[in-house]
Short mmCIF file of C-alpha atoms in Angstrom, two decimals:
data_model
loop_
_atom_site.label_atom_id
_atom_site.label_comp_id
_atom_site.label_asym_id
_atom_site.label_seq_id
_atom_site.Cartn_x
_atom_site.Cartn_y
_atom_site.Cartn_z
CA MET A 15 43.83 138.48 112.38
CA SER A 16 46.21 141.44 112.37
CA ASP A 17 49.09 141.58 109.90
CA GLN A 18 52.07 140.75 112.04
CA SER A 19 54.49 140.83 109.13
CA SER A 20 54.24 144.62 109.01
CA TYR A 21 55.63 145.22 112.48
CA THR A 22 59.07 146.76 112.72
CA PRO A 23 60.50 146.95 116.27
CA PRO A 24 61.49 150.47 117.32
CA ALA A 25 65.08 151.24 118.28
CA VAL A 26 64.01 151.56 121.95
CA TRP A 27 60.92 149.81 123.22
CA THR A 28 58.48 151.86 125.30
CA TRP A 29 55.41 150.83 127.28
CA ASP A 30 52.66 152.82 125.61
CA SER A 31 49.79 150.32 125.53
CA LYS A 32 48.55 147.18 127.28
CA SER A 33 49.66 143.87 125.76
CA GLY A 34 46.12 142.58 125.33
CA GLY A 35 44.79 139.16 126.11
CA GLN A 36 44.09 137.63 129.47
CA PHE A 37 46.10 139.03 132.38
CA ALA A 38 46.96 142.19 130.40
CA ASN A 39 45.77 144.30 133.33
CA ILE A 40 48.55 142.98 135.61
CA ASN A 41 51.45 142.94 133.12
CA ARG A 42 53.88 145.81 133.45
CA PRO A 43 57.59 146.32 132.75
CA ILE A 44 58.53 147.55 136.25
CA ALA A 45 58.81 145.89 139.65
CA GLY A 46 57.86 147.11 143.13
CA ALA A 47 54.69 147.60 145.11
CA THR A 48 51.67 149.46 143.84
CA HIS A 49 49.92 149.74 147.19
CA ASP A 50 50.56 149.42 150.91
CA LYS A 51 49.12 146.31 152.55
CA ASP A 52 50.59 143.97 155.10
CA LEU A 53 50.29 140.21 154.67
CA PRO A 54 48.14 138.37 157.19
CA VAL A 55 49.89 136.02 159.62
CA GLY A 56 48.33 132.94 161.21
CA ARG A 57 49.29 130.70 164.12
CA HIS A 58 51.37 128.08 162.29
CA PRO A 59 55.17 128.21 161.72
CA LEU A 60 54.78 128.24 157.94
CA GLN A 61 52.89 131.05 156.22
CA LEU A 62 52.12 130.49 152.53
CA TYR A 63 50.84 133.21 150.18
CA SER A 64 49.70 131.67 146.91
CA LEU A 65 47.15 130.70 144.31
CA ALA A 66 46.49 127.22 142.93
CA THR A 67 48.28 127.73 139.62
CA PRO A 68 50.70 124.95 138.75
CA ASN A 69 53.51 126.73 140.63
CA GLY A 70 51.32 127.19 143.67
CA VAL A 71 50.15 123.58 143.63
CA LYS A 72 53.72 122.35 143.87
CA VAL A 73 54.06 123.79 147.36
CA THR A 74 50.66 122.88 148.76
CA VAL A 75 51.15 119.31 147.58
CA MET A 76 54.54 119.22 149.31
CA LEU A 77 53.09 120.54 152.54
CA GLU A 78 50.21 118.09 152.50
CA GLU A 79 52.59 115.22 151.75
CA LEU A 80 54.78 116.25 154.68
CA LEU A 81 51.76 116.34 156.98
CA ALA A 82 50.68 112.93 155.69
CA LEU A 83 54.07 111.59 156.78
CA GLY A 84 53.46 112.93 160.29
CA HIS A 85 55.67 116.08 160.24
CA GLU A 86 53.67 118.26 162.58
CA GLY A 87 56.05 121.15 162.02
CA ALA A 88 54.76 121.35 158.48
CA GLU A 89 51.44 122.78 159.60
CA TYR A 90 50.74 125.91 157.65
CA ASN A 91 48.43 128.78 157.00
CA ALA A 92 47.70 129.28 153.29
CA TRP A 93 46.50 132.75 152.28
CA LEU A 94 44.93 133.48 148.91
CA ILE A 95 46.79 135.85 146.62
CA ASN A 96 44.46 136.87 143.82
CA ILE A 97 46.88 137.74 141.02
CA GLY A 98 44.04 138.96 138.79
CA GLU A 99 43.36 141.71 141.29
CA GLY A 100 47.03 142.56 141.79
CA ASP A 101 47.47 141.19 145.31
CA GLN A 102 51.03 140.23 144.40
CA PHE A 103 51.92 143.93 144.15
CA SER A 104 51.11 144.79 147.74
CA SER A 105 53.98 146.05 149.89
CA GLY A 106 53.73 142.96 152.10
CA PHE A 107 53.94 140.55 149.24
CA VAL A 108 56.81 142.39 147.57
CA GLU A 109 58.68 142.11 150.88
CA ALA A 110 58.14 138.33 150.70
CA ASN A 111 59.01 138.13 147.04
CA PRO A 112 60.46 141.18 145.21
CA ASN A 113 59.60 139.41 141.94
CA SER A 114 55.84 139.63 142.74
CA LYS A 115 55.15 136.02 141.70
CA ILE A 116 53.35 133.33 143.68
CA PRO A 117 54.06 131.29 145.70
CA ALA A 118 55.92 132.97 148.56
CA LEU A 119 56.57 131.51 152.00
CA TRP A 120 57.59 132.93 155.33
CA ASP A 121 59.15 130.31 157.63
CA ARG A 122 58.65 131.59 161.15
CA SER A 123 59.78 128.45 162.95
CA GLY A 124 63.15 129.90 163.97
CA ASP A 125 64.41 132.91 165.84
CA LYS A 126 64.14 135.09 162.74
CA PRO A 127 61.55 134.77 159.95
CA VAL A 128 62.99 133.51 156.69
CA ARG A 129 61.45 134.38 153.36
CA VAL A 130 61.48 131.75 150.64
CA PHE A 131 60.36 132.50 147.09
CA GLU A 132 60.46 130.64 143.77
CA SER A 133 58.59 127.36 143.89
CA ALA A 134 61.67 125.17 143.49
CA SER A 135 63.44 127.03 146.30
CA ILE A 136 60.41 126.42 148.57
CA LEU A 137 60.38 122.69 147.70
CA PHE A 138 64.11 122.45 148.39
CA HIS A 139 63.79 124.42 151.65
CA LEU A 140 61.02 122.15 152.93
CA ALA A 141 62.72 118.95 151.83
CA GLU A 142 65.90 119.98 153.65
CA LYS A 143 64.03 121.17 156.69
CA PHE A 144 62.11 117.93 157.19
CA GLY A 145 64.51 115.44 155.59
CA ALA A 146 61.84 114.15 153.19
CA PHE A 147 61.33 113.65 149.46
CA LEU A 148 64.96 114.41 148.65
CA PRO A 149 67.89 112.00 149.10
CA ALA A 150 70.45 113.29 151.57
CA SER A 151 73.41 112.89 149.24
CA GLY A 152 74.97 111.08 146.29
CA PRO A 153 73.86 110.44 142.72
CA GLU A 154 70.27 109.90 143.78
CA ARG A 155 70.11 113.46 145.15
CA THR A 156 71.72 114.86 142.04
CA GLU A 157 69.18 113.13 139.80
CA VAL A 158 66.29 114.64 141.72
CA MET A 159 67.81 118.09 141.43
CA ASN A 160 68.40 117.53 137.71
CA TRP A 161 64.70 117.13 137.20
CA VAL A 162 63.64 119.94 139.52
CA PHE A 163 65.79 122.36 137.53
CA TRP A 164 64.65 120.82 134.21
CA GLN A 165 61.13 121.72 135.20
CA MET A 166 62.01 125.24 136.19
CA GLY A 167 63.76 125.81 132.87
CA SER A 168 61.15 124.03 130.74
CA ALA A 169 57.79 125.14 132.14
CA PRO A 170 58.06 128.76 130.84
CA TYR A 171 57.88 127.31 127.32
CA LEU A 172 54.72 125.44 128.32
CA GLY A 173 52.98 128.17 130.30
CA GLY A 174 54.33 131.46 129.05
CA GLY A 175 54.86 130.15 125.51
CA PHE A 176 52.35 127.52 124.47
CA GLY A 177 49.68 128.30 127.08
CA HIS A 178 49.80 132.04 126.39
CA PHE A 179 49.55 131.89 122.60
CA TYR A 180 47.15 128.90 122.48
CA ALA A 181 44.75 129.97 125.25
CA TYR A 182 45.29 133.57 126.38
CA ALA A 183 46.58 135.75 123.53
CA PRO A 184 44.04 138.13 121.99
CA GLU A 185 44.49 136.52 118.57
CA LYS A 186 45.55 133.09 117.34
CA TRP A 187 48.85 133.28 115.51
CA GLU A 188 50.10 130.17 113.71
CA TYR A 189 53.82 130.75 114.09
CA PRO A 190 54.03 131.04 117.94
CA ILE A 191 51.46 128.30 118.49
CA ASN A 192 53.36 125.91 116.23
CA ARG A 193 56.68 126.89 117.77
CA PHE A 194 55.62 126.31 121.37
CA ALA A 195 53.46 123.26 120.59
CA MET A 196 56.54 121.69 119.07
CA GLU A 197 58.59 122.42 122.20
CA THR A 198 55.82 121.23 124.54
CA LYS A 199 55.53 117.95 122.68
CA ARG A 200 59.34 117.52 122.73
CA GLN A 201 59.28 118.01 126.51
CA LEU A 202 56.46 115.47 126.87
CA ASP A 203 58.54 113.06 124.84
CA VAL A 204 61.50 113.64 127.14
CA LEU A 205 59.34 112.69 130.12
CA ASP A 206 57.76 109.75 128.32
CA ARG A 207 61.10 108.21 127.46
CA GLU A 208 62.42 108.69 131.00
CA LEU A 209 59.31 107.17 132.58
CA ALA A 210 59.37 104.07 130.34
CA ASN A 211 61.34 102.12 132.95
CA LYS A 212 60.89 104.16 136.13
CA THR A 213 57.98 104.58 138.52
CA TYR A 214 58.79 108.21 139.20
CA ILE A 215 60.85 110.72 137.26
CA ALA A 216 64.02 110.35 139.33
CA GLY A 217 63.75 106.64 140.02
CA ASP A 218 61.74 104.36 142.26
CA GLU A 219 60.98 106.95 144.94
CA TYR A 220 58.48 109.81 144.86
CA THR A 221 60.37 113.06 145.30
CA ILE A 222 60.19 116.85 144.98
CA ALA A 223 61.03 116.33 141.30
CA ASP A 224 57.63 114.73 140.78
CA MET A 225 55.99 117.45 142.86
CA ALA A 226 57.63 120.09 140.68
CA ILE A 227 56.75 118.50 137.32
CA TRP A 228 53.31 117.02 137.95
CA PRO A 229 51.32 120.27 138.41
CA TRP A 230 52.44 121.35 134.94
CA TYR A 231 52.88 118.24 132.78
CA GLY A 232 50.73 115.83 134.79
CA GLN A 233 47.77 118.19 134.82
CA LEU A 234 48.36 119.00 131.14
CA VAL A 235 47.96 115.36 130.05
CA LEU A 236 44.99 114.97 132.43
CA GLY A 237 43.25 117.72 130.49
CA ARG A 238 43.37 120.48 133.10
CA LEU A 239 45.55 123.05 131.38
CA TYR A 240 44.65 125.27 128.43
CA SER A 241 41.95 122.84 127.05
CA ALA A 242 44.80 121.51 124.92
CA ALA A 243 44.82 117.76 125.61
CA GLU A 244 43.38 116.78 122.20
CA PHE A 245 45.47 119.36 120.34
CA LEU A 246 48.69 117.98 121.85
CA ASP A 247 47.57 114.32 121.48
CA VAL A 248 48.48 113.70 125.12
CA GLU A 249 47.09 110.14 125.09
CA SER A 250 50.08 109.14 122.95
CA TYR A 251 52.41 109.74 125.90
CA LYS A 252 51.42 106.55 127.68
CA ASN A 253 54.17 106.57 130.31
CA VAL A 254 53.49 110.15 131.24
CA MET A 255 49.80 109.40 131.47
CA ARG A 256 50.44 106.40 133.78
CA TRP A 257 52.65 108.54 136.03
CA ALA A 258 50.21 111.47 136.01
CA LYS A 259 47.27 109.29 137.05
CA ALA A 260 49.23 107.57 139.82
CA ILE A 261 50.25 110.89 141.38
CA ASP A 262 46.77 112.34 140.90
CA ALA A 263 45.36 109.44 143.02
CA ARG A 264 47.48 110.39 146.07
CA PRO A 265 45.23 111.88 148.84
CA ALA A 266 47.81 114.58 149.67
CA VAL A 267 47.92 115.63 146.06
CA GLN A 268 44.12 115.84 145.93
CA ARG A 269 44.18 118.05 149.02
CA GLY A 270 47.05 120.15 147.75
CA ARG A 271 45.18 120.92 144.52
CA MET A 272 42.32 122.43 146.51
CA VAL A 273 44.32 124.87 148.61
CA ASN A 274 44.21 128.51 147.43
CA ARG A 275 42.00 127.40 144.53
CA ALA A 276 39.60 130.18 143.52
CA PHE A 277 38.26 128.69 140.28
CA GLY A 278 36.48 125.53 139.17
CA GLU A 279 33.67 123.70 140.96
CA PRO A 280 32.95 125.18 144.42
CA HIS A 281 33.57 121.87 146.20
CA THR A 282 37.15 121.88 144.85
CA GLN A 283 37.94 125.36 146.20
CA LEU A 284 39.54 125.97 149.58
CA HIS A 285 40.44 129.63 149.34
CA GLU A 286 42.38 129.61 152.62
CA ARG A 287 43.73 126.70 154.63
CA HIS A 288 44.39 127.09 158.35
CA ASP A 289 43.61 123.63 159.66
CA ALA A 290 43.25 120.13 158.31
CA SER A 291 39.53 120.23 159.14
CA ASP A 292 39.07 123.06 156.59
CA PHE A 293 38.93 120.48 153.77
CA GLU A 294 35.69 119.20 155.31
CA THR A 295 34.17 122.41 156.55
CA ARG A 296 35.40 125.45 154.59
CA THR A 297 35.32 124.54 150.89
CA GLN A 298 33.51 127.12 148.85
CA ASP A 299 30.34 125.06 148.35
CA LYS A 300 29.91 124.77 152.13
CA LEU A 301 30.60 128.45 152.75
CA GLU A 302 28.11 129.45 150.05
CA ALA A 303 25.48 127.08 151.47
CA ALA A 304 25.98 128.51 154.99
CA ALA A 305 25.55 132.04 153.66
CA GLU A 306 22.20 131.35 152.06
#
């Protein structure tokens, strides 16, 4: 382990070396496109450009839930953005999201295409558009939005903080791991206390608040993030575990987890989604078998 106590920050920071660790090849201190490439466009009104990270899963779960309710206008094309290869820095993607982060959505259902970026903004846009998973007004709506924004403010501590130093950093450093493990467990305790007497995080109804939180905290306690379930003693958060398992059992959630997934078992990967039948015919195991 390197001696971190000897580091003295310079007066002005300069980018003179890669940060190290996983994803170091795509981290840079400047924005903008690195190459010219248009985004593909399919036949549906909604065009999603994403990867099945927790933030990406939020949106594909929402879209599959809308379709399960019978909202035909929620049909979508989902295009894979491989962030490890820098797809998010193409000129087309930067036009969709100048922040170069997945997911990004173009809504082409109206007279003029509308870009929507940031996962919570996409959830809110779709909920408003279809009148689903978000109360129309009143305290119930406010409570849902409370939890959506809680997630947006809290998850960076989980992913960029705990997840980075526990799973991705080039070396294991006690101080940042302890610091962010403490905060992650505090957040789990917040959820556990709230879910003690509620079916879902905002009350009795399943909403975009659950869709925002579950891909991060639900999948964490189910052992799918950072191989950290034992380290964080997730089984002790019994109310969170109950909630996480209930949402995990929803068919639309199971489909949403597969879309734009380019890792894991081949039968769980649907790199692109253009039709509901793709779940049966175009998962990676079937494509690989057909190519043999």
